[in-house]
mmCIF file of C-alpha atoms in Angstrom:
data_model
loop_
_atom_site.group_PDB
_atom_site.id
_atom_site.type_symbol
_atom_site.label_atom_id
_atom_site.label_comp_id
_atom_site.label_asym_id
_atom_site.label_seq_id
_atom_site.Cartn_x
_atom_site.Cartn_y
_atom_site.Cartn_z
ATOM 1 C CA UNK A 210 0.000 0.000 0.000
ATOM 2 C CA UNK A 211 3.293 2.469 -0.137
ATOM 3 C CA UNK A 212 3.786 2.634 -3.873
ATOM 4 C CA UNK A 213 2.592 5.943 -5.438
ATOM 5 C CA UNK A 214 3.178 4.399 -9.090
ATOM 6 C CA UNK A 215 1.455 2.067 -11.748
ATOM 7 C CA UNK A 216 2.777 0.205 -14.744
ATOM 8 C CA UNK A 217 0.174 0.191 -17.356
ATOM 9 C CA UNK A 218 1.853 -2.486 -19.799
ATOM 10 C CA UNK A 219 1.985 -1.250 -23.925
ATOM 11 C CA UNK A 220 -0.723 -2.803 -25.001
ATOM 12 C CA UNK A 221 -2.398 0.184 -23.748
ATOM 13 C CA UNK A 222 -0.552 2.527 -26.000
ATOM 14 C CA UNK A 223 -1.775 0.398 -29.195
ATOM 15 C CA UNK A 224 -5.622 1.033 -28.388
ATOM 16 C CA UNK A 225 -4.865 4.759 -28.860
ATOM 17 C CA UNK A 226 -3.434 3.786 -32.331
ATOM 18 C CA UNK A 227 -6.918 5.473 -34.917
ATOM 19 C CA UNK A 228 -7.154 5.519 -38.696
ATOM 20 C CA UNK A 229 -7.614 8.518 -40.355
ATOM 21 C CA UNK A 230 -11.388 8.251 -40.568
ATOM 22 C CA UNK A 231 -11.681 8.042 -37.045
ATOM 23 C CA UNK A 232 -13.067 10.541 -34.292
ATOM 24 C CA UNK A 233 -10.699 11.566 -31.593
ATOM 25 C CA UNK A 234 -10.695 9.065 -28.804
ATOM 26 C CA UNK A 235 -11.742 10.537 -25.180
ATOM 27 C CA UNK A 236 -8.594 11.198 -22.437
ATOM 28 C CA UNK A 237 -8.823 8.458 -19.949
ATOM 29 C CA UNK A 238 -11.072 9.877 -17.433
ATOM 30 C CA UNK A 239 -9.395 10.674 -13.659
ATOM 31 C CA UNK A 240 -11.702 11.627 -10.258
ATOM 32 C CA UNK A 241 -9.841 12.301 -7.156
ATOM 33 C CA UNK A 242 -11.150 12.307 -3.761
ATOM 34 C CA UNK A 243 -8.507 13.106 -1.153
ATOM 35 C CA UNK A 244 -9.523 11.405 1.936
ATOM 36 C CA UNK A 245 -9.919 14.139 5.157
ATOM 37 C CA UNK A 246 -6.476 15.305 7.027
ATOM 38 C CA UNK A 247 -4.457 13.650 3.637
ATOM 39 C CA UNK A 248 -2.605 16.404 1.270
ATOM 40 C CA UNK A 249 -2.571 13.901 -1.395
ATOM 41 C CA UNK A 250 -5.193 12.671 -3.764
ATOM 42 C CA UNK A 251 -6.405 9.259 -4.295
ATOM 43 C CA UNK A 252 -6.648 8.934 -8.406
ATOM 44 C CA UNK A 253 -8.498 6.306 -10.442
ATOM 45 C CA UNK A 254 -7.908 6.050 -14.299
ATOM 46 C CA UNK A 255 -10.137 4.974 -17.425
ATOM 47 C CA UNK A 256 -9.023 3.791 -20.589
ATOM 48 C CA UNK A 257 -10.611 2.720 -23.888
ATOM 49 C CA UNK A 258 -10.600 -1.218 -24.514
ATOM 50 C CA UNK A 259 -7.196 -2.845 -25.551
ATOM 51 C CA UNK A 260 -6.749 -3.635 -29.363
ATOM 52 C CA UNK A 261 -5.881 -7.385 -30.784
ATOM 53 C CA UNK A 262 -2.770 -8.346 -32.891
ATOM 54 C CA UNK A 263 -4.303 -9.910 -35.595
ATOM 55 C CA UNK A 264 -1.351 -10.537 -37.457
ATOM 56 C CA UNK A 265 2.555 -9.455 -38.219
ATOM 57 C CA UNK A 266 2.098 -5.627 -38.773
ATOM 58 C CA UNK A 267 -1.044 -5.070 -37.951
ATOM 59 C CA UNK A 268 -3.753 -4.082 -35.366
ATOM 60 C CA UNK A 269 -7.161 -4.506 -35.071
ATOM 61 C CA UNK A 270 -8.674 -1.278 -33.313
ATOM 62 C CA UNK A 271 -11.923 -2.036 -30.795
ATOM 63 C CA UNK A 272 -14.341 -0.831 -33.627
ATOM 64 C CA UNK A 273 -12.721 -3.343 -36.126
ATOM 65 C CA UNK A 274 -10.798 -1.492 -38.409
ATOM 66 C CA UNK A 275 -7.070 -2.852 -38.987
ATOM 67 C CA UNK A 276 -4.115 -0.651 -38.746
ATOM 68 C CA UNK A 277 -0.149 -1.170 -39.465
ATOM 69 C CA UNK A 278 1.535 -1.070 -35.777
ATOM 70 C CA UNK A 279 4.924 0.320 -35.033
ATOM 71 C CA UNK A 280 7.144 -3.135 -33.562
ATOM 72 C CA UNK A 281 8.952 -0.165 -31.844
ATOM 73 C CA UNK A 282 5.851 -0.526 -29.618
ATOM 74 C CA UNK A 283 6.449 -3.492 -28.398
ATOM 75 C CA UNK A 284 9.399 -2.052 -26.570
ATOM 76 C CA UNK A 285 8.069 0.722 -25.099
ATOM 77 C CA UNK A 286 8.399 1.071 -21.838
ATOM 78 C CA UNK A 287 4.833 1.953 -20.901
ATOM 79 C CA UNK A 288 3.366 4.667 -19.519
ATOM 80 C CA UNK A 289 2.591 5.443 -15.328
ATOM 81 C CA UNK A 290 -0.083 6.481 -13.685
ATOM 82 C CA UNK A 291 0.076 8.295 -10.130
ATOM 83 C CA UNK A 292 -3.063 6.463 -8.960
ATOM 84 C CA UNK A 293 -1.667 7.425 -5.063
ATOM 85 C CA UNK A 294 -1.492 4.335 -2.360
ATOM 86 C CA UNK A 295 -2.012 1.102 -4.387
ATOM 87 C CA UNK A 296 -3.945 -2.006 -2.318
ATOM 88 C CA UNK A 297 -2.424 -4.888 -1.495
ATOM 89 C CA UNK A 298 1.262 -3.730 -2.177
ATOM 90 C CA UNK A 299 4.131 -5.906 -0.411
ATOM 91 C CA UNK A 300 5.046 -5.352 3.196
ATOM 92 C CA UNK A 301 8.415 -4.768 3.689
ATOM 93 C CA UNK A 302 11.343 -1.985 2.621
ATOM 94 C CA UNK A 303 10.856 -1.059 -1.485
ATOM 95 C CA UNK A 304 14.007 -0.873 -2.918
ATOM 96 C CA UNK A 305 15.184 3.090 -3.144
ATOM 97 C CA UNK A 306 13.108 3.904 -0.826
ATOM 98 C CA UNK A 307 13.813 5.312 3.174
ATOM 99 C CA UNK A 308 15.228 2.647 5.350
ATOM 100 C CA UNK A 309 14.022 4.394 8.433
ATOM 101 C CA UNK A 310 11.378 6.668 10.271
ATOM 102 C CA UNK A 311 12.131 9.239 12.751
ATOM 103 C CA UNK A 312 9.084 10.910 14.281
ATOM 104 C CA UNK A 313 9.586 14.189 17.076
ATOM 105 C CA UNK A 314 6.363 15.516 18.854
ATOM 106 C CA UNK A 315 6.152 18.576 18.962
ATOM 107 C CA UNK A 316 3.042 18.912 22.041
ATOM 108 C CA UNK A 317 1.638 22.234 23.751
ATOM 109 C CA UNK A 318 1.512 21.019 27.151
ATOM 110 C CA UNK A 319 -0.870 24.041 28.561
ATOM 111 C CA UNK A 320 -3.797 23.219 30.744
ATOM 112 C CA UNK A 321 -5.951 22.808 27.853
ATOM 113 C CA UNK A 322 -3.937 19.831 25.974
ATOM 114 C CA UNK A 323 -4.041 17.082 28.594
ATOM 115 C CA UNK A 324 -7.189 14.941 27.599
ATOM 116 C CA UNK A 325 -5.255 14.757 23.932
ATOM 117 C CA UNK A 326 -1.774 13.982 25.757
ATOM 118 C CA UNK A 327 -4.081 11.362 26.793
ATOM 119 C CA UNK A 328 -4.768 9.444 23.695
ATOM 120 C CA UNK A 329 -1.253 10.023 22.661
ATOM 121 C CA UNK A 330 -0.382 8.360 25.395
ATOM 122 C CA UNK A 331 -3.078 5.016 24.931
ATOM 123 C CA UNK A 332 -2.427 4.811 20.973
ATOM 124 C CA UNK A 333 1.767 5.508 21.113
ATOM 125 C CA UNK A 334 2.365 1.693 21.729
ATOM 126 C CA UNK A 335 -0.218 0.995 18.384
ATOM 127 C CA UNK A 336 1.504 3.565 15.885
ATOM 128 C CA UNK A 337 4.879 1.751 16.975
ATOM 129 C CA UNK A 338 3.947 -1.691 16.454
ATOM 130 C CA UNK A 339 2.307 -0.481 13.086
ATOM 131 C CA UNK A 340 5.827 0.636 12.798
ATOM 132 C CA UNK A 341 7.602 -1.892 13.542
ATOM 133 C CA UNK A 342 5.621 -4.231 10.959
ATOM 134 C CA UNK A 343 6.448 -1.686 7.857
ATOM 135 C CA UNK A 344 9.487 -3.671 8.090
ATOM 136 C CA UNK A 345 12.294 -1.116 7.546
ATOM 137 C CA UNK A 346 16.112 -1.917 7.683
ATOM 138 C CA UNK A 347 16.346 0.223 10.559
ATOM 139 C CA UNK A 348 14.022 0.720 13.174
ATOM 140 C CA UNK A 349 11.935 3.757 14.301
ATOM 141 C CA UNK A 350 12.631 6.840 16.021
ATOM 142 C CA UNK A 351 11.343 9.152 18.769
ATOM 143 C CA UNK A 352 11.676 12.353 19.909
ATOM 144 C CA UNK A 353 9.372 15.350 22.429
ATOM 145 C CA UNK A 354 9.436 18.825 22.593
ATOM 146 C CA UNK A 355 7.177 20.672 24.343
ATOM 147 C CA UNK A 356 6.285 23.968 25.249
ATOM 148 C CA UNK A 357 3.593 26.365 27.009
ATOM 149 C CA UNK A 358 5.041 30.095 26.220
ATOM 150 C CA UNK A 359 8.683 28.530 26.678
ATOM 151 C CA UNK A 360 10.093 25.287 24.882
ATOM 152 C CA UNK A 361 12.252 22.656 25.474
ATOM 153 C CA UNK A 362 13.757 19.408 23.530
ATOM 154 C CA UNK A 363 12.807 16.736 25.985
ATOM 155 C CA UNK A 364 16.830 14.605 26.013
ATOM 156 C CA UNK A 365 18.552 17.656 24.642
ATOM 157 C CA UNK A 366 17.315 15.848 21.042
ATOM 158 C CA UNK A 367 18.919 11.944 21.616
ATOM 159 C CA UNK A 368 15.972 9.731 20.162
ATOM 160 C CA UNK A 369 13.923 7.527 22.535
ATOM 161 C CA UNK A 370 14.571 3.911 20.981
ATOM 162 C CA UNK A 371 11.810 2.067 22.981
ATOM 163 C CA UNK A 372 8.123 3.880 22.975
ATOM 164 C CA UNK A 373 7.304 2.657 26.684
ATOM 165 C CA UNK A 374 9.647 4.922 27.708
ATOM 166 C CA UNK A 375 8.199 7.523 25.542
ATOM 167 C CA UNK A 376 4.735 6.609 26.550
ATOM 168 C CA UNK A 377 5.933 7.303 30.599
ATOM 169 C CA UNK A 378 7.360 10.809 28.971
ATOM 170 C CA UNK A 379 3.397 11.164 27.687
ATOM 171 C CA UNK A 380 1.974 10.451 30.942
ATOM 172 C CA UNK A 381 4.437 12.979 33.265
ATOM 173 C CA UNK A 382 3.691 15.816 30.525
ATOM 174 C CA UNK A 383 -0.067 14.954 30.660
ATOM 175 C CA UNK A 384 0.029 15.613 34.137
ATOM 176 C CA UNK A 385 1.952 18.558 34.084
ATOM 177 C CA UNK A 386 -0.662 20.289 32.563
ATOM 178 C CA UNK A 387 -2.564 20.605 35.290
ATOM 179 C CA UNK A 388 0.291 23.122 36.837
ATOM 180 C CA UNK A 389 -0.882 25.449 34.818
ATOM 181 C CA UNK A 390 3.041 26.481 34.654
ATOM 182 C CA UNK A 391 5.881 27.444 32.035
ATOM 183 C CA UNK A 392 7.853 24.393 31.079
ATOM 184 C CA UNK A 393 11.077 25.385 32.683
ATOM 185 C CA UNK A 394 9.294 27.067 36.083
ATOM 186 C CA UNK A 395 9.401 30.201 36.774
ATOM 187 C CA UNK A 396 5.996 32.042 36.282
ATOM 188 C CA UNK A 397 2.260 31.186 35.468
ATOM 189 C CA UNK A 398 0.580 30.738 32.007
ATOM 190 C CA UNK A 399 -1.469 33.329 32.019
ATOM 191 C CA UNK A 400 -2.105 33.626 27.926
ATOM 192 C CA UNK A 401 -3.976 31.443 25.464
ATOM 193 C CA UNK A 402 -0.870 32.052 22.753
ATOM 194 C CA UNK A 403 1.637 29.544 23.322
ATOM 195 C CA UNK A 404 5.481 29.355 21.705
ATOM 196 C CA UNK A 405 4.735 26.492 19.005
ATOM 197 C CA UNK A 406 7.357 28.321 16.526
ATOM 198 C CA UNK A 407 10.447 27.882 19.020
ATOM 199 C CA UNK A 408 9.508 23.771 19.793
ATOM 200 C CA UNK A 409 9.260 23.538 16.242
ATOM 201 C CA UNK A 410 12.782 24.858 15.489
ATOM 202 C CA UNK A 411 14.267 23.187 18.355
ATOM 203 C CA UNK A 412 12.925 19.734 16.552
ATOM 204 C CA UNK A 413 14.038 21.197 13.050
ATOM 205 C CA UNK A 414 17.336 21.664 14.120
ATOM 206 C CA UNK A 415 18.514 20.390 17.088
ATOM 207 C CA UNK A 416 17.115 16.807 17.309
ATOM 208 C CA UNK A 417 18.866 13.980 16.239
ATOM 209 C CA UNK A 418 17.369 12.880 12.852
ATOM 210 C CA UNK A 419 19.228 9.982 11.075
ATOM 211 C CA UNK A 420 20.181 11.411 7.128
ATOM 212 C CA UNK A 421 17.370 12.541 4.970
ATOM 213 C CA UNK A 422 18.001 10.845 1.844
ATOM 214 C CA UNK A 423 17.350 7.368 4.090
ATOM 215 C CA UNK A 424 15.187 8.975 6.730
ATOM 216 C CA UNK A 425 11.369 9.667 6.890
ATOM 217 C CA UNK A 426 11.157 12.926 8.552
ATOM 218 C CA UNK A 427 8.168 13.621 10.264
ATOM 219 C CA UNK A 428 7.063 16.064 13.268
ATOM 220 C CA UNK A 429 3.311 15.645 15.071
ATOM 221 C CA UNK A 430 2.439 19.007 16.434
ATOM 222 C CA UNK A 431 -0.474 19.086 18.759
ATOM 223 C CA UNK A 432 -1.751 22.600 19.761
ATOM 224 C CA UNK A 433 -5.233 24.339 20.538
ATOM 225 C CA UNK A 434 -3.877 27.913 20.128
ATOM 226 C CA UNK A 435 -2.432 30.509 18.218
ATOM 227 C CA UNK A 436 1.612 31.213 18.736
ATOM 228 C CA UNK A 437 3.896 34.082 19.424
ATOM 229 C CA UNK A 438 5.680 35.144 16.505
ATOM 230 C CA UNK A 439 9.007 35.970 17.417
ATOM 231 C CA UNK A 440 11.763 37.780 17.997
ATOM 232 C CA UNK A 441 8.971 39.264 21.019
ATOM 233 C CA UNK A 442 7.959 38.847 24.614
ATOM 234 C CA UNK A 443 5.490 36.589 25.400
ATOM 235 C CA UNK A 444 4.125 36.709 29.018
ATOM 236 C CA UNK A 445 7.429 37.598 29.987
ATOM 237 C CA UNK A 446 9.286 35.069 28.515
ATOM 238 C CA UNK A 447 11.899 35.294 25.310
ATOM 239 C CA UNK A 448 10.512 33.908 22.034
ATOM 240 C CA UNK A 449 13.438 33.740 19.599
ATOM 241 C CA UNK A 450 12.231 32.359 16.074
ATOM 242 C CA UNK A 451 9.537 33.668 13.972
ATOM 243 C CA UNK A 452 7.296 32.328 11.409
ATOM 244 C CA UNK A 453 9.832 32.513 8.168
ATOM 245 C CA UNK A 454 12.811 31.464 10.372
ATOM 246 C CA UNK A 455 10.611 28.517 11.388
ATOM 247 C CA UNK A 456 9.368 26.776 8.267
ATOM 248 C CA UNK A 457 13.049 27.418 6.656
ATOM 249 C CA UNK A 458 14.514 25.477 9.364
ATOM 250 C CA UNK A 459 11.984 22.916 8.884
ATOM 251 C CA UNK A 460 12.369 22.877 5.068
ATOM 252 C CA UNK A 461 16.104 22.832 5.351
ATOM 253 C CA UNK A 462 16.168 19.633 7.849
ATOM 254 C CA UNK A 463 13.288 17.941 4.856
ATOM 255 C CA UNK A 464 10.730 17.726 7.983
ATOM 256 C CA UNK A 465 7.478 17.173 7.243
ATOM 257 C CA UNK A 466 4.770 18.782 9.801
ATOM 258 C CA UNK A 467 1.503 16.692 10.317
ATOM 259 C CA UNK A 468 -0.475 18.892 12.698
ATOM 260 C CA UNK A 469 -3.207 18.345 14.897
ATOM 261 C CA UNK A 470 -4.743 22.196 15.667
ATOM 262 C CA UNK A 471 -8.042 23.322 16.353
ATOM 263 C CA UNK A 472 -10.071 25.940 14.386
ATOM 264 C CA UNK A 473 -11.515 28.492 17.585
ATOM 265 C CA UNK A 474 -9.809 29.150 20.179
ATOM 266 C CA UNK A 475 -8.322 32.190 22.693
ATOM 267 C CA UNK A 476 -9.973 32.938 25.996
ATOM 268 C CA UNK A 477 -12.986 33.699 24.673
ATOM 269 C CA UNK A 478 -13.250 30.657 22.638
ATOM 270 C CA UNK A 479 -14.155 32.472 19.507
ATOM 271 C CA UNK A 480 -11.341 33.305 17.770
ATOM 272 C CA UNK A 481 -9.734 31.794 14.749
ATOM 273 C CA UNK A 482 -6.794 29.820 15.378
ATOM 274 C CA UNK A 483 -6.595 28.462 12.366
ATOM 275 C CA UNK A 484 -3.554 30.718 10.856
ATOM 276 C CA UNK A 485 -0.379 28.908 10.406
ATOM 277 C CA UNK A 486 -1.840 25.699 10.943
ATOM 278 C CA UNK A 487 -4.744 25.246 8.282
ATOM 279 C CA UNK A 488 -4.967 28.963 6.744
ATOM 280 C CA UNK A 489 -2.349 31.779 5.577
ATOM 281 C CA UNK A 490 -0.612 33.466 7.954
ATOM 282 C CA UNK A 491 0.282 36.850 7.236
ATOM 283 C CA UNK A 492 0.036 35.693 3.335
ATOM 284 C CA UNK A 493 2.849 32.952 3.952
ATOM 285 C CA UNK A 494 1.628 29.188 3.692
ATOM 286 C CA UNK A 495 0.129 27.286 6.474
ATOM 287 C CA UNK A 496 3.157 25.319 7.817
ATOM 288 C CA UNK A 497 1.898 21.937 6.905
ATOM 289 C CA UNK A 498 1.211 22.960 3.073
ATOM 290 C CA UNK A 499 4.820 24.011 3.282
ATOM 291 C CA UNK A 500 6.571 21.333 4.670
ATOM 292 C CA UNK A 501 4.938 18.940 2.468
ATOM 293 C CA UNK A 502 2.471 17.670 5.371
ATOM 294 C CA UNK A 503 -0.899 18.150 6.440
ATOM 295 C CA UNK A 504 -2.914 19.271 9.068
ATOM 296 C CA UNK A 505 -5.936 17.445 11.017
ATOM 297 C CA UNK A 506 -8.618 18.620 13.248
ATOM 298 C CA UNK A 507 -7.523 18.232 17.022
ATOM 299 C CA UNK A 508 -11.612 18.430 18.093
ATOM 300 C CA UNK A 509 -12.210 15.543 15.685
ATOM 301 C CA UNK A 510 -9.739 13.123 17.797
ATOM 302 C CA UNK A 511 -11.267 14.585 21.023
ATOM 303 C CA UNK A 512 -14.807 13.587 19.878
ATOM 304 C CA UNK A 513 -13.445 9.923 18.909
ATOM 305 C CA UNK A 514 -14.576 11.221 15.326
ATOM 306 C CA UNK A 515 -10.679 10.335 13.895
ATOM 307 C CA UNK A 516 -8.154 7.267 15.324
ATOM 308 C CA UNK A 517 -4.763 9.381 16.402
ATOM 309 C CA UNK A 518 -2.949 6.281 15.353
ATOM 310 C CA UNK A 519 -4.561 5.675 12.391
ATOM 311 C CA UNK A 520 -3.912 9.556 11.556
ATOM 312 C CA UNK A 521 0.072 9.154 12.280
ATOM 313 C CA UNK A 522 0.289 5.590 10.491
ATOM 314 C CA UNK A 523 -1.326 7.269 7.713
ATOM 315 C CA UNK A 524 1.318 10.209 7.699
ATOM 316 C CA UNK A 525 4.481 7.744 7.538
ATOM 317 C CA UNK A 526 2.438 6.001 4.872
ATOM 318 C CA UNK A 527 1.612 9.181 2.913
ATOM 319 C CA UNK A 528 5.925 10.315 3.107
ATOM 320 C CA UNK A 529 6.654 6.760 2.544
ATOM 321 C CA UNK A 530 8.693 6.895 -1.313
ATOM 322 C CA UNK A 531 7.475 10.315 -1.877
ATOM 323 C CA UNK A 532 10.250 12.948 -1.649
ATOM 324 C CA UNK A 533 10.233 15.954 -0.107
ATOM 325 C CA UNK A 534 8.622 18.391 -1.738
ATOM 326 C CA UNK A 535 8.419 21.582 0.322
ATOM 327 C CA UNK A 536 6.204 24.778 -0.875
ATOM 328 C CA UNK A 537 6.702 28.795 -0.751
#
């Protein structure tokens, strides 16, 4: 179910062959219906009936009529069709593809977040056996950052190599929340804007991601809020990256962002959040679009409406042979 590519064999190319007389055949018809949270479509593909070799030379078209065909045909290569994730393709490592899958969180952990920790924390043991079954040469990856209005890369970036001991990580960060405090102590949370940009670029650049050409790349970000845009203040702590500074470092690293971000939010519970995450922000591309991700809706996990682990499988699936394509 990883390959993005079909081999339609030659014999396809002959039933385009006409004869003079003939009407223009129809393009092979294409619908695509991208499936919610996925920034790739699904494509099916229609093509006229294949012709018959009747003889040495020659080719009998669908409505009858015999043509001379080209024996350079017969060596043609063929021709592909994208038709997105194939059923029923081989488990196991494709050959060219990435060896290996390193995944960072990147989770607000504000009073607000911990019923999502939550889930992370039940369905982190199913996304890693899902994982482990892809059957890569090497196996996967973890890494945390989180953040309230400061950040911090949980391990100073090493990788967690065994997701029970990321899953504990889950559970201590779920409870923090209730603290209502800044990640590093210090002072109270007393804003709705948290410091998403800075745990971003701390994952971007200072966690330990195995080479790209080999590597999957991928960063869940969980948030409910807005961010501070830095070089500013933010409830009287230092933010130091801003928006631009942010997706280049992500872009530069080949990250991809799959985000999980909420459409109102703020104190009031009526503003839109969605900037950044699933809109423009200040006419720059959502983060997700331009990392070559995608972004999902963090109320339809809360509501049971979407399987967390389903949504992350479906991310390493999605970057799985495709490469990294970043936007803006």
């Amino acid at each position: 179910m990883l390959q993005r590519s079909l081999l339609v064999a030659s014999s396809l190319l002959l039933a385009c062959v006409a004869s003079p007389g003939d009407d223009p055949q129809e393009p092979a018809s294409t619908s695509t219906a991208p499936p919610s949270g996925s920034s790739g479509p699904d494509q099916t593909t229609g093509a006229p009936p294949p012709a018959t070799t009747s003889g040495p030379g020659t080719t009998t078209e669908p409505d009858g009529t015999t043509v001379a065909s080209d024996d350079a045909a017969t060596t043609d290569p063929g021709v592909y069709f994208d038709l997105g994730q194939v059923p029923d393709a081989p488990e196991g490592m494709i050959p060219g593809c990435q060896s290996a899958v390193d995944i960072v969180f990147v989770m607000d952990v504000s009073t607000t977040m911990a019923s999502f920790i939550n889930i992370l924390s039940d369905e982190i043991l199913v996304v890693d056996a899902a994982l482990q079954a892809l059957e890569l040469d090497q196996p996967p990856h973890y890494g945390l950052a989180v953040f309230v209005d400061d950040a911090l890369l949980v391990n100073g970036g090493v990788p967690y190599l065994d997701a029970l001991d990321l899953q504990a990580d889950f559970d201590m960060w779920a409870a923090f929340t209730a603290s209502n405090q800044q990640v590093g102590g210090g002072n109270s949370n007393t804003t709705w804007t948290e410091n998403s940009l800075d745990g971003l670029y701390l994952a971007a650049h200072d966690f330990q991601w195995r080479p790209a050409e080999s590597t999957i790349r991928i960063v869940i970000h969980t948030t409910d809020d807005t961010f501070w845009d830095g070089p500013t203040v933010g409830n009287g702590v230092n933010i130091l990256h801003g928006y631009g500074d942010t997706v280049q470092a992500l872009q530069d690293e080949e990250v991809r962002v799959y985000a999980f971000t909420d459409d109102i939010g703020g104190s009031c519970s009526c503003l839109d959040v969605t900037p950044g995450w699933s809109s423009p922000y200040m006419g720059m591309l959502p983060i997700p679009e331009a990392t070559d991700g995608s972004v999902y809706d963090i109320g339809q996990v809360l509501a049971g409406m979407v399987s967390l682990s389903d949504a992350i499988n479906g991310s390493v699936e999605e970057s799985y042979c495709d490469p990294y394509t970043p936007q803006g």
